[in-house]
Short mmCIF file of C-alpha atoms in Angstrom, two decimals:
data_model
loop_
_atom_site.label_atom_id
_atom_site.label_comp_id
_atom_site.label_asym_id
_atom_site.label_seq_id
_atom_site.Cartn_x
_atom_site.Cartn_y
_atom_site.Cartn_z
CA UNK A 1 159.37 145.19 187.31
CA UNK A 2 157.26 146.18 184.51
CA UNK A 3 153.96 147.25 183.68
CA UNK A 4 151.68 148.97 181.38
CA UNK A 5 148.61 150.55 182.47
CA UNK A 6 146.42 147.73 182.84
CA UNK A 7 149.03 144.78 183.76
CA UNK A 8 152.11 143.52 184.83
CA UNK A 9 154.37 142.23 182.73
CA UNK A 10 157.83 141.58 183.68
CA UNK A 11 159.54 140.77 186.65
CA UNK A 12 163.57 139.83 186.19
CA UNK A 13 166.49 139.02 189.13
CA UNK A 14 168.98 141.63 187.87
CA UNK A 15 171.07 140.30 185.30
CA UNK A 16 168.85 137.25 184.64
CA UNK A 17 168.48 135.23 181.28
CA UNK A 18 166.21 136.55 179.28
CA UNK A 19 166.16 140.40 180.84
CA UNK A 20 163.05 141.95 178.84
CA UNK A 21 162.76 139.41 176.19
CA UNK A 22 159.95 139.65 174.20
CA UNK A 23 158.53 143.08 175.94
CA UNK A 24 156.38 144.23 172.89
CA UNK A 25 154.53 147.49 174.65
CA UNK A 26 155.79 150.85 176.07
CA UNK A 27 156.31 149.91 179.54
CA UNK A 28 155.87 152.13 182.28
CA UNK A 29 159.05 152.67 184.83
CA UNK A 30 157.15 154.82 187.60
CA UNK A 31 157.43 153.72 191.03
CA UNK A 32 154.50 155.45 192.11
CA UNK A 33 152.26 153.27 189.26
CA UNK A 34 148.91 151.23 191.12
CA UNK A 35 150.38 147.91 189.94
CA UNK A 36 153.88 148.29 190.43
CA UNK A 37 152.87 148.92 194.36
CA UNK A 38 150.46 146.11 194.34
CA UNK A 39 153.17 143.90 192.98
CA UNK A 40 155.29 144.88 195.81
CA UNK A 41 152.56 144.61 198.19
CA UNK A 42 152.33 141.16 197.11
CA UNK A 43 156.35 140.68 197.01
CA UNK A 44 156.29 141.40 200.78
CA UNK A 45 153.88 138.95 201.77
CA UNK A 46 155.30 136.56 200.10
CA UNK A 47 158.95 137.24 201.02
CA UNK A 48 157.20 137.64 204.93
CA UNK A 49 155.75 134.55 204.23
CA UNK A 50 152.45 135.62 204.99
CA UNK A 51 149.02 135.02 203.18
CA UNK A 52 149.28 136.55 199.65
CA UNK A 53 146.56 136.29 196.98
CA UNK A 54 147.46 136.17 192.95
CA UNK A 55 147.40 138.95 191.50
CA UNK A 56 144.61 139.47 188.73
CA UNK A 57 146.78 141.64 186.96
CA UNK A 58 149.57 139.23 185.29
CA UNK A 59 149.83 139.72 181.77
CA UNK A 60 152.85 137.48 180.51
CA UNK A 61 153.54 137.85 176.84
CA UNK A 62 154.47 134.79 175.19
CA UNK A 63 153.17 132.02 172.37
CA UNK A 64 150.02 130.71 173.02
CA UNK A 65 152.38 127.69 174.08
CA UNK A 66 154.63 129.70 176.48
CA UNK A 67 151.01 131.58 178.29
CA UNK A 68 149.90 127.93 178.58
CA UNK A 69 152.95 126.34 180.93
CA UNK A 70 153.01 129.95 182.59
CA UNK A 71 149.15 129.69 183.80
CA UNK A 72 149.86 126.29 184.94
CA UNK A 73 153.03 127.18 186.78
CA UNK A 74 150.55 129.09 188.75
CA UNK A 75 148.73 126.11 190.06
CA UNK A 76 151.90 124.92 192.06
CA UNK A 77 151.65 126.03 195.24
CA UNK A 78 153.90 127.64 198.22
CA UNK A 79 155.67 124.72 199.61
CA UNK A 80 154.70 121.89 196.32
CA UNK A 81 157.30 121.33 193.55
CA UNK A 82 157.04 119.64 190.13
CA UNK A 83 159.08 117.81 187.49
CA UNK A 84 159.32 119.14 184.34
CA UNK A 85 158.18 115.73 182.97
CA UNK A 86 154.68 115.98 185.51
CA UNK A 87 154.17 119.46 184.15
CA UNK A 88 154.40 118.41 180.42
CA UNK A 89 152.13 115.41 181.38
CA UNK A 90 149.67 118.17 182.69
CA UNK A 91 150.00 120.28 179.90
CA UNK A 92 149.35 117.40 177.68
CA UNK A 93 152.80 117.66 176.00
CA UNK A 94 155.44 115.17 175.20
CA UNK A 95 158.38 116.92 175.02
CA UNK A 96 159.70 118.08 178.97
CA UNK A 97 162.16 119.76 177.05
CA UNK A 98 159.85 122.35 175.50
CA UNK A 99 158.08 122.99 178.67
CA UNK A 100 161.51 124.18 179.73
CA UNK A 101 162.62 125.60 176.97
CA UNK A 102 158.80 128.11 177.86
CA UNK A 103 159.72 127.76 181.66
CA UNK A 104 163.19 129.59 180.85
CA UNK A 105 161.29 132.21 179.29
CA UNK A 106 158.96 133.28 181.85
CA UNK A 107 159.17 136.67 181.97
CA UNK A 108 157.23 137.07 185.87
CA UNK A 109 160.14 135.40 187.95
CA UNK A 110 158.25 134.61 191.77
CA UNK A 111 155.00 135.57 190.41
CA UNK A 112 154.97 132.61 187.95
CA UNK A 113 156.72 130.02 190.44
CA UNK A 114 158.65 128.25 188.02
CA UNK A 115 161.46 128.22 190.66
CA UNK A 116 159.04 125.01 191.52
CA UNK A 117 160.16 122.87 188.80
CA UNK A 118 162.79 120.28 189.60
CA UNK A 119 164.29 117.78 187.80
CA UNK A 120 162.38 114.56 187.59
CA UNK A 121 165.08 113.10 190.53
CA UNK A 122 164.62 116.25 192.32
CA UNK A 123 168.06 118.17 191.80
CA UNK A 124 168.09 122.12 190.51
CA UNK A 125 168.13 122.48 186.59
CA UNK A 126 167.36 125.49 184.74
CA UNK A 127 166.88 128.65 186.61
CA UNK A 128 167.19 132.51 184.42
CA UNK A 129 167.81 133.51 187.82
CA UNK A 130 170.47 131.57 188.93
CA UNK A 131 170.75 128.34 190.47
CA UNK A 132 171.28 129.87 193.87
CA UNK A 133 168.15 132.15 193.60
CA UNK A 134 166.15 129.07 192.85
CA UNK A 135 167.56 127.18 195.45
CA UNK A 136 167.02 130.06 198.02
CA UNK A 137 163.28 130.73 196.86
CA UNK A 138 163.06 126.88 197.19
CA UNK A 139 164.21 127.24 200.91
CA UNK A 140 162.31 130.16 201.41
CA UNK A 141 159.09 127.62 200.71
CA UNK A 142 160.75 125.34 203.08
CA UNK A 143 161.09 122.96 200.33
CA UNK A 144 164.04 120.76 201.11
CA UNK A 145 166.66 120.66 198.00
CA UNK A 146 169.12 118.23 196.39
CA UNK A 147 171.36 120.18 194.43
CA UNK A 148 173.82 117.13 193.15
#
């Protein structure tokens, strides 16, 4: 995880796509930093699967088009998926393909629960994480998934 001193702003599997990509600040590394607790305050409860609130302090940096499909990821909750093609429809945007292209981006993986996007026929497609991570999370949620 990453932060600087007012937000959090990335949050990578090791060795996923996109390690650090676009990280334009100093970040701060220190374990003992307010949000980098918080954040794993929150990464308990959710891995515990108890109640977790958002966390105020996400700071994603991205294109204004990127921020935008990352603040709606946030509106799919624990246990609800999404096709790409209902997100772009929410989003107002015609291409799925761009949505995913900012999806794949998304520099807050589990914070920004674009491990929630399927496939319009509900299979696994496009994970930075890994397939298997997604699929887990997925699990996790006690979403039921079609990997074929």
């Amino acid at each position: 995880m990453v932060a600087t001193d007012v937000a959090l702003i990335g949050a990578w599997f090791e060795g996923q796509k996109y390690f650090q990509a676009g990280i334009k600040v100093q970040p701060i590394w220190q374990e003992q930093h307010t949000l980098l607790k918080r954040a794993c305050l929150w990464l308990d409860a959710y891995f515990e699967r108890k109640p977790y609130p958002m966390l105020d302090c996400l700071s994603p940096q991205g294109t204004d088009f990127q921020r935008a499909v990352w603040r709606e990821l946030q509106t799919i909750r624990w246990g609800e998926t999404l096709s790409y093609g209902e997100l772009a429809k929410r989003l107002q945007c015609r291409s799925a393909q761009a949505v995913g292209g900012a999806i794949g981006r998304n520099p807050l993986s589990i914070f920004i629960p674009c491990h929630r996007v399927l496939a319009a026929d509900g299979r696994l497609i496009g994970y930075a994480g890994g397939l298997e991570k997604k699929a887990w999370l997925l699990r996790h949620e006690q979403i039921s998934v079609n990997k074929e």
